[in-house]
Amino acid sequence: GDSVTQMEGPVTLSEEAFLTINCTYTATGYPSLFWYVQYPGEGLQLLLKATKADDKGSNKGFEATYRKETTSFHLEKGSVQVSDSAVYFCALSLSGGYNKLIFGAGTRLAVHP
Amino acid sequence: EAGVAQSPRYKIIEKRQSVAFWCNPISGHATLYWYQQILGQGPKLLIQFQNNGVVDDSQLPKDRFSAERLKGVDSTLKIQPAKLEDSAVYLCASSLGTTGETQYFGPGTRLLVL
């Protein structure tokens, strides 16, 4: 069935380090791909999205490129800040699938000064 | 613009009791979703409404869970009777429509079943 797999956490980095969180997916058809972020004590927020192959989503210094050949949507940021500490969820939505989101298990990121 | 509102934020009950959660979506959003997020897992869709009609409830445990969206605005999710494994965060989300629309999430209701 359709699913999302993301790297297990926690990921612990020092401030200004480079971040990569891996995400791969299995889906029928051509899904849209998303990264959501959950800051401590807050609800899920959309971070970025891409709707077709080779699209790059970007927001707040984060980027992810929709790679159909490797079924991946890895999240990257060149220089993380303490304020980026949160749980990051990769998700997909199937075309023609009523917009239902299928989430990965989440990756906790902790950034230290 | 006000976001998605949910109440209560926290609830503790004993197994076999009943509980209800309330959600008020963003004004004008036709589509409303209820997700269950068990600790350490990603959210899982329980039920999706388009206006006041159900479009997907394939993962809703219908023997104990029910949901309604009267008048196509607010929604309630009920569990009766609750089991230990229902301990989770219940997230409500809304979107303008169903095709490629961004979903906006509320803060969630954290349920603990003892």
PDB file of N, CA and C in Angstrom, chain B residues 52-113:
ATOM      1  N   ASN B  52     -20.993  18.463   4.831  1.00  0.00           N
ATOM      2  CA  ASN B  52     -21.461  17.607   5.920  1.00  0.00           C
ATOM      3  C   ASN B  52     -21.564  16.148   5.518  1.00  0.00           C
ATOM      4  N   GLY B  53     -20.956  15.780   4.390  1.00  0.00           N
ATOM      5  CA  GLY B  53     -20.955  14.400   3.937  1.00  0.00           C
ATOM      6  C   GLY B  53     -19.602  13.739   4.154  1.00  0.00           C
ATOM      7  N   VAL B  54     -19.622  12.432   4.458  1.00  0.00           N
ATOM      8  CA  VAL B  54     -18.392  11.681   4.675  1.00  0.00           C
ATOM      9  C   VAL B  54     -17.820  11.214   3.332  1.00  0.00           C
ATOM     10  N   VAL B  55     -16.532  11.487   3.079  1.00  0.00           N
ATOM     11  CA  VAL B  55     -15.903  11.010   1.840  1.00  0.00           C
ATOM     12  C   VAL B  55     -14.926   9.879   2.089  1.00  0.00           C
ATOM     13  N   ASP B  56     -14.448   9.731   3.337  1.00  0.00           N
ATOM     14  CA  ASP B  56     -13.528   8.634   3.654  1.00  0.00           C
ATOM     15  C   ASP B  56     -13.607   8.359   5.145  1.00  0.00           C
ATOM     16  N   ASP B  57     -14.063   7.175   5.496  1.00  0.00           N
ATOM     17  CA  ASP B  57     -14.027   6.744   6.908  1.00  0.00           C
ATOM     18  C   ASP B  57     -13.512   5.317   6.983  1.00  0.00           C
ATOM     19  N   SER B  58     -12.665   4.963   6.037  1.00  0.00           N
ATOM     20  CA  SER B  58     -12.206   3.585   5.921  1.00  0.00           C
ATOM     21  C   SER B  58     -11.369   3.121   7.115  1.00  0.00           C
ATOM     22  N   GLN B  59     -10.730   4.056   7.844  1.00  0.00           N
ATOM     23  CA  GLN B  59      -9.896   3.663   8.966  1.00  0.00           C
ATOM     24  C   GLN B  59     -10.521   4.045  10.308  1.00  0.00           C
ATOM     25  N   LEU B  60     -11.779   4.364  10.306  1.00  0.00           N
ATOM     26  CA  LEU B  60     -12.484   4.688  11.552  1.00  0.00           C
ATOM     27  C   LEU B  60     -13.014   3.390  12.175  1.00  0.00           C
ATOM     28  N   PRO B  61     -12.629   3.104  13.431  1.00  0.00           N
ATOM     29  CA  PRO B  61     -13.178   1.902  14.105  1.00  0.00           C
ATOM     30  C   PRO B  61     -14.645   2.143  14.461  1.00  0.00           C
ATOM     31  N   LYS B  62     -15.516   1.749  13.577  1.00  0.00           N
ATOM     32  CA  LYS B  62     -16.911   2.177  13.669  1.00  0.00           C
ATOM     33  C   LYS B  62     -17.673   1.518  14.823  1.00  0.00           C
ATOM     34  N   ASP B  63     -17.084   0.480  15.414  1.00  0.00           N
ATOM     35  CA  ASP B  63     -17.765  -0.126  16.552  1.00  0.00           C
ATOM     36  C   ASP B  63     -17.694   0.757  17.793  1.00  0.00           C
ATOM     37  N   ARG B  64     -16.737   1.698  17.804  1.00  0.00           N
ATOM     38  CA  ARG B  64     -16.589   2.534  18.996  1.00  0.00           C
ATOM     39  C   ARG B  64     -16.441   4.014  18.694  1.00  0.00           C
ATOM     40  N   PHE B  65     -16.052   4.350  17.480  1.00  0.00           N
ATOM     41  CA  PHE B  65     -15.838   5.740  17.096  1.00  0.00           C
ATOM     42  C   PHE B  65     -16.998   6.209  16.213  1.00  0.00           C
ATOM     43  N   SER B  66     -17.397   7.457  16.437  1.00  0.00           N
ATOM     44  CA  SER B  66     -18.383   8.080  15.552  1.00  0.00           C
ATOM     45  C   SER B  66     -18.032   9.551  15.398  1.00  0.00           C
ATOM     46  N   ALA B  67     -18.455  10.120  14.292  1.00  0.00           N
ATOM     47  CA  ALA B  67     -18.188  11.536  14.052  1.00  0.00           C
ATOM     48  C   ALA B  67     -19.328  12.123  13.247  1.00  0.00           C
ATOM     49  N   GLU B  68     -19.553  13.390  13.476  1.00  0.00           N
ATOM     50  CA  GLU B  68     -20.581  14.076  12.694  1.00  0.00           C
ATOM     51  C   GLU B  68     -20.142  15.510  12.429  1.00  0.00           C
ATOM     52  N   ARG B  69     -20.703  16.073  11.385  1.00  0.00           N
ATOM     53  CA  ARG B  69     -20.429  17.453  11.023  1.00  0.00           C
ATOM     54  C   ARG B  69     -21.749  18.068  10.575  1.00  0.00           C
ATOM     55  N   LEU B  70     -22.530  18.413  11.543  1.00  0.00           N
ATOM     56  CA  LEU B  70     -23.829  18.990  11.260  1.00  0.00           C
ATOM     57  C   LEU B  70     -23.654  20.384  10.664  1.00  0.00           C
ATOM     58  N   LYS B  71     -24.463  20.703   9.679  1.00  0.00           N
ATOM     59  CA  LYS B  71     -24.472  22.016   9.020  1.00  0.00           C
ATOM     60  C   LYS B  71     -23.150  22.319   8.311  1.00  0.00           C
ATOM     61  N   GLY B  72     -22.286  21.341   8.175  1.00  0.00           N
ATOM     62  CA  GLY B  72     -21.074  21.526   7.393  1.00  0.00           C
ATOM     63  C   GLY B  72     -20.056  22.477   7.987  1.00  0.00           C
ATOM     64  N   VAL B  73     -20.112  22.693   9.308  1.00  0.00           N
ATOM     65  CA  VAL B  73     -19.132  23.589   9.929  1.00  0.00           C
ATOM     66  C   VAL B  73     -18.397  22.834  11.034  1.00  0.00           C
ATOM     67  N   ASP B  74     -18.874  22.969  12.292  1.00  0.00           N
ATOM     68  CA  ASP B  74     -18.233  22.288  13.415  1.00  0.00           C
ATOM     69  C   ASP B  74     -18.371  20.776  13.293  1.00  0.00           C
ATOM     70  N   SER B  75     -17.477  20.094  13.989  1.00  0.00           N
ATOM     71  CA  SER B  75     -17.539  18.632  13.990  1.00  0.00           C
ATOM     72  C   SER B  75     -17.249  18.109  15.388  1.00  0.00           C
ATOM     73  N   THR B  76     -17.825  16.953  15.701  1.00  0.00           N
ATOM     74  CA  THR B  76     -17.504  16.259  16.945  1.00  0.00           C
ATOM     75  C   THR B  76     -17.080  14.827  16.616  1.00  0.00           C
ATOM     76  N   LEU B  77     -16.117  14.356  17.364  1.00  0.00           N
ATOM     77  CA  LEU B  77     -15.642  12.983  17.280  1.00  0.00           C
ATOM     78  C   LEU B  77     -15.887  12.339  18.644  1.00  0.00           C
ATOM     79  N   LYS B  78     -16.523  11.185  18.653  1.00  0.00           N
ATOM     80  CA  LYS B  78     -16.858  10.517  19.913  1.00  0.00           C
ATOM     81  C   LYS B  78     -16.252   9.119  19.960  1.00  0.00           C
ATOM     82  N   ILE B  79     -15.845   8.744  21.153  1.00  0.00           N
ATOM     83  CA  ILE B  79     -15.367   7.384  21.393  1.00  0.00           C
ATOM     84  C   ILE B  79     -16.211   6.793  22.519  1.00  0.00           C
ATOM     85  N   GLN B  80     -16.828   5.636  22.237  1.00  0.00           N
ATOM     86  CA  GLN B  80     -17.678   4.997  23.240  1.00  0.00           C
ATOM     87  C   GLN B  80     -17.801   3.513  22.954  1.00  0.00           C
ATOM     88  N   PRO B  81     -17.273   2.637  23.814  1.00  0.00           N
ATOM     89  CA  PRO B  81     -16.458   2.914  24.995  1.00  0.00           C
ATOM     90  C   PRO B  81     -14.981   3.002  24.635  1.00  0.00           C
ATOM     91  N   ALA B  82     -14.228   3.735  25.424  1.00  0.00           N
ATOM     92  CA  ALA B  82     -12.798   3.919  25.148  1.00  0.00           C
ATOM     93  C   ALA B  82     -11.997   2.703  25.597  1.00  0.00           C
ATOM     94  N   LYS B  83     -10.916   2.438  24.867  1.00  0.00           N
ATOM     95  CA  LYS B  83      -9.970   1.391  25.214  1.00  0.00           C
ATOM     96  C   LYS B  83      -8.610   2.027  25.490  1.00  0.00           C
ATOM     97  N   LEU B  84      -7.748   1.269  26.153  1.00  0.00           N
ATOM     98  CA  LEU B  84      -6.419   1.790  26.473  1.00  0.00           C
ATOM     99  C   LEU B  84      -5.682   2.250  25.219  1.00  0.00           C
ATOM    100  N   GLU B  85      -5.848   1.485  24.132  1.00  0.00           N
ATOM    101  CA  GLU B  85      -5.107   1.790  22.902  1.00  0.00           C
ATOM    102  C   GLU B  85      -5.615   3.046  22.182  1.00  0.00           C
ATOM    103  N   ASP B  86      -6.678   3.647  22.698  1.00  0.00           N
ATOM    104  CA  ASP B  86      -7.169   4.904  22.119  1.00  0.00           C
ATOM    105  C   ASP B  86      -6.382   6.107  22.634  1.00  0.00           C
ATOM    106  N   SER B  87      -5.489   5.899  23.585  1.00  0.00           N
ATOM    107  CA  SER B  87      -4.645   6.991  24.074  1.00  0.00           C
ATOM    108  C   SER B  87      -3.816   7.529  22.925  1.00  0.00           C
ATOM    109  N   ALA B  88      -3.987   8.811  22.633  1.00  0.00           N
ATOM    110  CA  ALA B  88      -3.371   9.410  21.447  1.00  0.00           C
ATOM    111  C   ALA B  88      -3.694  10.894  21.448  1.00  0.00           C
ATOM    112  N   VAL B  89      -3.139  11.594  20.461  1.00  0.00           N
ATOM    113  CA  VAL B  89      -3.553  12.976  20.184  1.00  0.00           C
ATOM    114  C   VAL B  89      -4.507  12.938  18.997  1.00  0.00           C
ATOM    115  N   TYR B  90      -5.634  13.589  19.133  1.00  0.00           N
ATOM    116  CA  TYR B  90      -6.633  13.644  18.062  1.00  0.00           C
ATOM    117  C   TYR B  90      -6.559  15.025  17.415  1.00  0.00           C
ATOM    118  N   LEU B  91      -6.188  15.014  16.148  1.00  0.00           N
ATOM    119  CA  LEU B  91      -5.965  16.245  15.398  1.00  0.00           C
ATOM    120  C   LEU B  91      -7.120  16.497  14.446  1.00  0.00           C
ATOM    121  N   CYS B  92      -7.532  17.727  14.417  1.00  0.00           N
ATOM    122  CA  CYS B  92      -8.525  18.156  13.436  1.00  0.00           C
ATOM    123  C   CYS B  92      -7.819  19.062  12.432  1.00  0.00           C
ATOM    124  N   ALA B  93      -8.160  18.928  11.172  1.00  0.00           N
ATOM    125  CA  ALA B  93      -7.593  19.777  10.134  1.00  0.00           C
ATOM    126  C   ALA B  93      -8.702  20.205   9.190  1.00  0.00           C
ATOM    127  N   SER B  94      -8.465  21.287   8.463  1.00  0.00           N
ATOM    128  CA  SER B  94      -9.436  21.702   7.458  1.00  0.00           C
ATOM    129  C   SER B  94      -8.714  22.230   6.226  1.00  0.00           C
ATOM    130  N   SER B  95      -9.418  22.196   5.096  1.00  0.00           N
ATOM    131  CA  SER B  95      -8.886  22.739   3.848  1.00  0.00           C
ATOM    132  C   SER B  95     -10.034  23.302   3.027  1.00  0.00           C
ATOM    133  N   LEU B  96      -9.694  24.162   2.071  1.00  0.00           N
ATOM    134  CA  LEU B  96     -10.727  24.778   1.235  1.00  0.00           C
ATOM    135  C   LEU B  96     -11.488  23.721   0.447  1.00  0.00           C
ATOM    136  N   GLY B  97     -10.749  22.795  -0.145  1.00  0.00           N
ATOM    137  CA  GLY B  97     -11.368  21.760  -0.946  1.00  0.00           C
ATOM    138  C   GLY B  97     -10.627  20.461  -0.797  1.00  0.00           C
ATOM    139  N   THR B  98     -10.695  19.608  -1.809  1.00  0.00           N
ATOM    140  CA  THR B  98     -10.101  18.288  -1.695  1.00  0.00           C
ATOM    141  C   THR B  98      -9.023  18.014  -2.741  1.00  0.00           C
ATOM    142  N   THR B  99      -8.758  18.911  -3.643  1.00  0.00           N
ATOM    143  CA  THR B  99      -7.784  18.628  -4.695  1.00  0.00           C
ATOM    144  C   THR B  99      -6.554  19.502  -4.512  1.00  0.00           C
ATOM    145  N   GLY B 100      -5.517  18.918  -3.955  1.00  0.00           N
ATOM    146  CA  GLY B 100      -4.254  19.622  -3.799  1.00  0.00           C
ATOM    147  C   GLY B 100      -4.276  20.786  -2.831  1.00  0.00           C
ATOM    148  N   GLU B 101      -5.263  20.811  -1.956  1.00  0.00           N
ATOM    149  CA  GLU B 101      -5.378  21.942  -1.037  1.00  0.00           C
ATOM    150  C   GLU B 101      -4.558  21.712   0.228  1.00  0.00           C
ATOM    151  N   THR B 102      -3.947  22.765   0.736  1.00  0.00           N
ATOM    152  CA  THR B 102      -3.198  22.680   1.978  1.00  0.00           C
ATOM    153  C   THR B 102      -4.136  22.431   3.148  1.00  0.00           C
ATOM    154  N   GLN B 103      -3.752  21.491   4.004  1.00  0.00           N
ATOM    155  CA  GLN B 103      -4.515  21.227   5.219  1.00  0.00           C
ATOM    156  C   GLN B 103      -3.927  22.029   6.375  1.00  0.00           C
ATOM    157  N   TYR B 104      -4.792  22.659   7.144  1.00  0.00           N
ATOM    158  CA  TYR B 104      -4.393  23.441   8.307  1.00  0.00           C
ATOM    159  C   TYR B 104      -4.856  22.695   9.559  1.00  0.00           C
ATOM    160  N   PHE B 105      -3.908  22.494  10.468  1.00  0.00           N
ATOM    161  CA  PHE B 105      -4.180  21.658  11.632  1.00  0.00           C
ATOM    162  C   PHE B 105      -4.444  22.492  12.886  1.00  0.00           C
ATOM    163  N   GLY B 106      -5.324  21.967  13.727  1.00  0.00           N
ATOM    164  CA  GLY B 106      -5.526  22.523  15.043  1.00  0.00           C
ATOM    165  C   GLY B 106      -4.472  22.014  16.012  1.00  0.00           C
ATOM    166  N   PRO B 107      -4.518  22.471  17.271  1.00  0.00           N
ATOM    167  CA  PRO B 107      -3.498  22.098  18.254  1.00  0.00           C
ATOM    168  C   PRO B 107      -3.636  20.669  18.769  1.00  0.00           C
ATOM    169  N   GLY B 108      -4.801  20.057  18.544  1.00  0.00           N
ATOM    170  CA  GLY B 108      -4.987  18.674  18.967  1.00  0.00           C
ATOM    171  C   GLY B 108      -5.573  18.535  20.359  1.00  0.00           C
ATOM    172  N   THR B 109      -6.174  17.376  20.602  1.00  0.00           N
ATOM    173  CA  THR B 109      -6.656  16.995  21.931  1.00  0.00           C
ATOM    174  C   THR B 109      -5.873  15.758  22.360  1.00  0.00           C
ATOM    175  N   ARG B 110      -5.206  15.886  23.488  1.00  0.00           N
ATOM    176  CA  ARG B 110      -4.415  14.751  23.996  1.00  0.00           C
ATOM    177  C   ARG B 110      -5.294  13.926  24.921  1.00  0.00           C
ATOM    178  N   LEU B 111      -5.542  12.670  24.556  1.00  0.00           N
ATOM    179  CA  LEU B 111      -6.394  11.766  25.334  1.00  0.00           C
ATOM    180  C   LEU B 111      -5.545  10.694  26.001  1.00  0.00           C
ATOM    181  N   LEU B 112      -5.781  10.512  27.291  1.00  0.00           N
ATOM    182  CA  LEU B 112      -5.150   9.436  28.038  1.00  0.00           C
ATOM    183  C   LEU B 112      -6.247   8.555  28.612  1.00  0.00           C
ATOM    184  N   VAL B 113      -6.210   7.271  28.263  1.00  0.00           N
ATOM    185  CA  VAL B 113      -7.194   6.314  28.764  1.00  0.00           C
ATOM    186  C   VAL B 113      -6.506   5.417  29.785  1.00  0.00           C
TER     187      VAL B 113
END
